[in-house]
PDB file of C-alpha atoms in Angstrom:
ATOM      1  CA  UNK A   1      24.954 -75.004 -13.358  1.00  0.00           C
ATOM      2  CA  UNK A   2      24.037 -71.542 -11.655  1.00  0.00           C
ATOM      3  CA  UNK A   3      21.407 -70.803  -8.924  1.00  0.00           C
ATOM      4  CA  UNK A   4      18.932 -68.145  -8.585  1.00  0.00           C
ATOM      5  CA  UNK A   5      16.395 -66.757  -6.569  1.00  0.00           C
ATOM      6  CA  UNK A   6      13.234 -66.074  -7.581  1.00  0.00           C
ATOM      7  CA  UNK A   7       9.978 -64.602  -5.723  1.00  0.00           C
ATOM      8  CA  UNK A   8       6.282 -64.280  -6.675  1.00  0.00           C
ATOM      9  CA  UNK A   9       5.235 -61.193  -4.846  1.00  0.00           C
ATOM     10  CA  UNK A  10       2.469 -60.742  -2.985  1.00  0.00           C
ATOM     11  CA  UNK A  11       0.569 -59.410  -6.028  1.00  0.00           C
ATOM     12  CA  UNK A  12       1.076 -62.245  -8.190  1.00  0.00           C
ATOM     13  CA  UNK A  13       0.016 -64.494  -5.165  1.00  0.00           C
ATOM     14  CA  UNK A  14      -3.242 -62.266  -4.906  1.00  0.00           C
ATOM     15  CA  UNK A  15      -3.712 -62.781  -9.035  1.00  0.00           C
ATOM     16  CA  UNK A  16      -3.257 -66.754  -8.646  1.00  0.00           C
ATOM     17  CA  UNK A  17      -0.864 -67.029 -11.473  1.00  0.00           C
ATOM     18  CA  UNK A  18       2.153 -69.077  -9.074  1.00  0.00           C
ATOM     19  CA  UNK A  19       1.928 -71.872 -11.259  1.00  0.00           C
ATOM     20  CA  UNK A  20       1.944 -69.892 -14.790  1.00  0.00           C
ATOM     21  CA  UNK A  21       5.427 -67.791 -13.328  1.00  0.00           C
ATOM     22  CA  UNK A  22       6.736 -71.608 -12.361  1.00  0.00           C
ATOM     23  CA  UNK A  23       5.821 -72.881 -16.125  1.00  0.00           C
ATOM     24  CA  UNK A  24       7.802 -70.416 -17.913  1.00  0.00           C
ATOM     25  CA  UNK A  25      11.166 -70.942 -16.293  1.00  0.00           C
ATOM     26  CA  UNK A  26      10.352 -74.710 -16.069  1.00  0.00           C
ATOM     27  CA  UNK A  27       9.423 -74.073 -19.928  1.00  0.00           C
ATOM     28  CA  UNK A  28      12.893 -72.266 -20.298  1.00  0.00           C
ATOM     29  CA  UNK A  29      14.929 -75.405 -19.021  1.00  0.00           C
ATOM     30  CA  UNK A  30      15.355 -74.471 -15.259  1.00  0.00           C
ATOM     31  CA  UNK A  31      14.663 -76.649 -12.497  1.00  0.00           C
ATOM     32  CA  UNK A  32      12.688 -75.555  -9.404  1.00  0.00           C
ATOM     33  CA  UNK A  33      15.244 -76.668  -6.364  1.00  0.00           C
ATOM     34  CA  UNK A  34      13.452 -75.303  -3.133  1.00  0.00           C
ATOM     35  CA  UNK A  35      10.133 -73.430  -3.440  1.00  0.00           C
ATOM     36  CA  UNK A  36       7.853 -72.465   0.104  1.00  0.00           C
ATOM     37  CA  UNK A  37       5.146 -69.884   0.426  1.00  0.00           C
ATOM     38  CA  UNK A  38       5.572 -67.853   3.527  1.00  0.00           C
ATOM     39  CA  UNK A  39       4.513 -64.361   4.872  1.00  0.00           C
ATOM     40  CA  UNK A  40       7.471 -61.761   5.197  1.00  0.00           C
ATOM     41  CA  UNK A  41       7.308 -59.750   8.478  1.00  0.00           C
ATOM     42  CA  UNK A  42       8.233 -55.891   7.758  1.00  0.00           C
ATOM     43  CA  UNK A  43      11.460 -56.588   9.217  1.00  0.00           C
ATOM     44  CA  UNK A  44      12.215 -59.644   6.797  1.00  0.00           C
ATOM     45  CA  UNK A  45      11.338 -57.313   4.357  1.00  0.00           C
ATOM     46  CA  UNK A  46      13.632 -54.803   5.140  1.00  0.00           C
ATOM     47  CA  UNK A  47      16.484 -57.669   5.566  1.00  0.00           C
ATOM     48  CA  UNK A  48      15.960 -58.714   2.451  1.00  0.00           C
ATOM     49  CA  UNK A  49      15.948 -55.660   0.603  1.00  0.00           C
ATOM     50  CA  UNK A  50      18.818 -54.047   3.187  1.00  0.00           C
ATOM     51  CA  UNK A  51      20.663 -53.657  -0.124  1.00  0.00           C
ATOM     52  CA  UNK A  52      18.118 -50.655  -1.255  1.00  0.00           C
ATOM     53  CA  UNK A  53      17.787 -48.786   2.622  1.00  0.00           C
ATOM     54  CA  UNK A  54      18.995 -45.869   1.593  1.00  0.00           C
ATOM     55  CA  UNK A  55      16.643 -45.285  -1.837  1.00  0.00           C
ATOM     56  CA  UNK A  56      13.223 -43.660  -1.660  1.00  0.00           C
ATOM     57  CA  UNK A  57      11.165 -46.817  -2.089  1.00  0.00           C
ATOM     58  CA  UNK A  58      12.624 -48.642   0.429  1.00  0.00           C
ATOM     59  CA  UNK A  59       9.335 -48.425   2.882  1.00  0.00           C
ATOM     60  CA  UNK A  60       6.841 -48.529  -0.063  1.00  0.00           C
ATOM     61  CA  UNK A  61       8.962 -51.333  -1.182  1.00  0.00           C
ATOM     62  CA  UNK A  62       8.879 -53.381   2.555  1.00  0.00           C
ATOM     63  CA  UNK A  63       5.209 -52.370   3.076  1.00  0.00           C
ATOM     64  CA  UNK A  64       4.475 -53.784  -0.004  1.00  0.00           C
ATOM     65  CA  UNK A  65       6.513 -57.300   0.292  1.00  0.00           C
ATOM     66  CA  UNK A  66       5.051 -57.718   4.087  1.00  0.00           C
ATOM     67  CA  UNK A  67       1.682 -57.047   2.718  1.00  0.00           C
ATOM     68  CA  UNK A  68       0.968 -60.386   2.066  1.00  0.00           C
ATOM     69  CA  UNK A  69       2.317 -64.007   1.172  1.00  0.00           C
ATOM     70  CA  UNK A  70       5.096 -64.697  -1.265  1.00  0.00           C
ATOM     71  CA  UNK A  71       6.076 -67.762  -2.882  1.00  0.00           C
ATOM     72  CA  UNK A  72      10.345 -67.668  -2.917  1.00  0.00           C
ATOM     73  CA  UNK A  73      12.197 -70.372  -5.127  1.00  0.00           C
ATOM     74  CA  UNK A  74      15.432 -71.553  -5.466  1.00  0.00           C
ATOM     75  CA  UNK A  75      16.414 -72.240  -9.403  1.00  0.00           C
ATOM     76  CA  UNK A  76      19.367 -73.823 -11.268  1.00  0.00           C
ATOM     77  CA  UNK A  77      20.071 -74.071 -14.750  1.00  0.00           C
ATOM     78  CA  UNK A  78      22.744 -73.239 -17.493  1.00  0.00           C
ATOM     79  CA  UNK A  79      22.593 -68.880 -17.099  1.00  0.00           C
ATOM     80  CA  UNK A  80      19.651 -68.949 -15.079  1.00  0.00           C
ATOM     81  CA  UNK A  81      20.041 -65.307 -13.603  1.00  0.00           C
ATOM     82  CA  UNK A  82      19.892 -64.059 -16.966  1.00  0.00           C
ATOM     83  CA  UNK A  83      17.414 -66.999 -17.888  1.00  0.00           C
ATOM     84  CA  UNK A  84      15.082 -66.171 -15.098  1.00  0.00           C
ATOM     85  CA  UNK A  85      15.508 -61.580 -15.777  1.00  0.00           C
ATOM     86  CA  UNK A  86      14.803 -62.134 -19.494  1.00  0.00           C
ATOM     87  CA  UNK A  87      11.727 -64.599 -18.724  1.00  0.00           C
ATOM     88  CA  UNK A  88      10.394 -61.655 -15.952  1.00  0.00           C
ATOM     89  CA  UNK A  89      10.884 -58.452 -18.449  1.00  0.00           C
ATOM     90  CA  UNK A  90      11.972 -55.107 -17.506  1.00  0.00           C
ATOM     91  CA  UNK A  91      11.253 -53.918 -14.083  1.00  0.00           C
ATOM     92  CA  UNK A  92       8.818 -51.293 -15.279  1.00  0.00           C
ATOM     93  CA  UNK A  93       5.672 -53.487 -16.779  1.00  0.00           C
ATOM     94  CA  UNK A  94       5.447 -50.582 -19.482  1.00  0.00           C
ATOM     95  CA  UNK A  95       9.249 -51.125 -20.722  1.00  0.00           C
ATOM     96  CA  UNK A  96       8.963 -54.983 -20.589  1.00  0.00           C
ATOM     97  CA  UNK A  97       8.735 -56.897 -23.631  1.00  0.00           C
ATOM     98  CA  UNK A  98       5.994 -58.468 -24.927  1.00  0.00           C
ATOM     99  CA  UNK A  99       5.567 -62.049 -23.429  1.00  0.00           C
ATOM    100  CA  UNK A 100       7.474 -61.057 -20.333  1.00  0.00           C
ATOM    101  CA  UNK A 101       5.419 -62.096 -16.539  1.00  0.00           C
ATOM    102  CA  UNK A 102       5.599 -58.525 -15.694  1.00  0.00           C
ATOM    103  CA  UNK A 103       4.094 -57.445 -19.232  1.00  0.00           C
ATOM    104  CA  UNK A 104       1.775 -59.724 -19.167  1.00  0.00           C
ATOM    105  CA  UNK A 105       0.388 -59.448 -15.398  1.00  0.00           C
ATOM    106  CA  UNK A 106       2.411 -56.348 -13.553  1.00  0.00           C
ATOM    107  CA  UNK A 107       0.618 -52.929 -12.511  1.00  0.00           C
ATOM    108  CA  UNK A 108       3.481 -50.918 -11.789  1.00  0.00           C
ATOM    109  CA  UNK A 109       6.633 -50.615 -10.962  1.00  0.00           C
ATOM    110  CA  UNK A 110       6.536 -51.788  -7.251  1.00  0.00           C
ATOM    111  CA  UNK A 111       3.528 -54.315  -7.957  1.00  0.00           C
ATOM    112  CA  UNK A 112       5.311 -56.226 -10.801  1.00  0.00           C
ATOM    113  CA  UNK A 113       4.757 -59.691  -9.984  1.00  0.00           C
ATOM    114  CA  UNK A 114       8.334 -61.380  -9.176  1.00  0.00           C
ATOM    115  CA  UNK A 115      12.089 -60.548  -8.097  1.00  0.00           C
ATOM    116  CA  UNK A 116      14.691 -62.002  -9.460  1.00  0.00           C
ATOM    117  CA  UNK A 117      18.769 -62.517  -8.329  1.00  0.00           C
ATOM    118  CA  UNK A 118      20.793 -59.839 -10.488  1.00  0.00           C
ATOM    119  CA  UNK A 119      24.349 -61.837  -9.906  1.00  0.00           C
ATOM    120  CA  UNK A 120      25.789 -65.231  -8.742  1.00  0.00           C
ATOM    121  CA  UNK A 121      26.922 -63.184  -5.366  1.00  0.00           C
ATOM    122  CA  UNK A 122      23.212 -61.852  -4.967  1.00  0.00           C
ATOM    123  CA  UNK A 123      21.826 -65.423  -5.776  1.00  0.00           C
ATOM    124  CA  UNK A 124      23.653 -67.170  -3.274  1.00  0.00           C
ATOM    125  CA  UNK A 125      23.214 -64.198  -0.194  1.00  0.00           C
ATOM    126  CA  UNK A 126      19.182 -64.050  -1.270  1.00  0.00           C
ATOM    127  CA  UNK A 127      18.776 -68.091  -1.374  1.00  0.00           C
ATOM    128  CA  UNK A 128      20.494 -68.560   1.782  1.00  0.00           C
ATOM    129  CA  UNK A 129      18.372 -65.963   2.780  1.00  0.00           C
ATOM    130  CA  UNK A 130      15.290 -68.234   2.493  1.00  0.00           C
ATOM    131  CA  UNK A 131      16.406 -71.485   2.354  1.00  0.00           C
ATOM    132  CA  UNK A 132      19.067 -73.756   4.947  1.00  0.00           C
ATOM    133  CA  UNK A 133      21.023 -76.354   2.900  1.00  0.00           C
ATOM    134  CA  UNK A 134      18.667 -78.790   3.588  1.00  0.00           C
ATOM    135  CA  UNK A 135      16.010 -77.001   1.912  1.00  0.00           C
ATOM    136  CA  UNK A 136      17.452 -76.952  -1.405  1.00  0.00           C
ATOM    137  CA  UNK A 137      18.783 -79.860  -4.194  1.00  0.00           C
TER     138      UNK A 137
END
């Protein structure tokens, strides 16, 4: 069984669709194992994202997370980083395939709806970002 990390961003929040992003990797056969909503400060933000400090949307990207709640959740399943990247589409809305979340409710490339883990390393740094061992199942 792997683990991923998953967040509704602060523009799927804003669109009330938390429960139709949780349906479609419950749908898919993973199992929600921690899930909070909580506001990231700038600085969480930037932790979080530490990875991408040096790119040019790093501070459009942090604005944009801090800008408002998030919903982060902890998944496990059989492949569920790949599970949970098919189920969100390509990270440009325009590129995604149809019946993705972020071709079905993202804006743009920044303001497309979710994050997802990229890699069993990434998933475990990103949920233990978010989530102490008692938080999780």
């Amino acid at each position: 069984m792997e683990k991923t990390l998953s967040i509704v961003k602060p523009d799927g929040v804003k669109k009330n669709i938390i429960g139709e992003v949780v349906a479609r990797f419950e749908k898919a056969g993973l199992k929600v194992i921690g899930i909070k909503m909580i506001s990231l400060t700038r600085a969480g933000a930037e932790g979080f994202y530490a990875v991408h400090r040096e790119r040019p949307f790093f501070a459009s990207l942090t604005e944009f997370m801090s800008s408002g709640p998030v919903v982060v959740m902890a998944l496990k399943g059989n492949g569920a980083i790949k599970k949970v990247r098919d189920i969100m589409g390509a990270t440009d809305p325009k590129k995604a395939d149809a019946g993705t979340i972020r071709k079905d409710f993202a804006d743009s490339i920044e303001a497309n709806i979710v994050h997802g883990s990229d890699a069993p390393e990434t998933a475990a740094v990103e949920i233990s970002y978010f989530f102490n061992a008692l938080e999780t199942f």
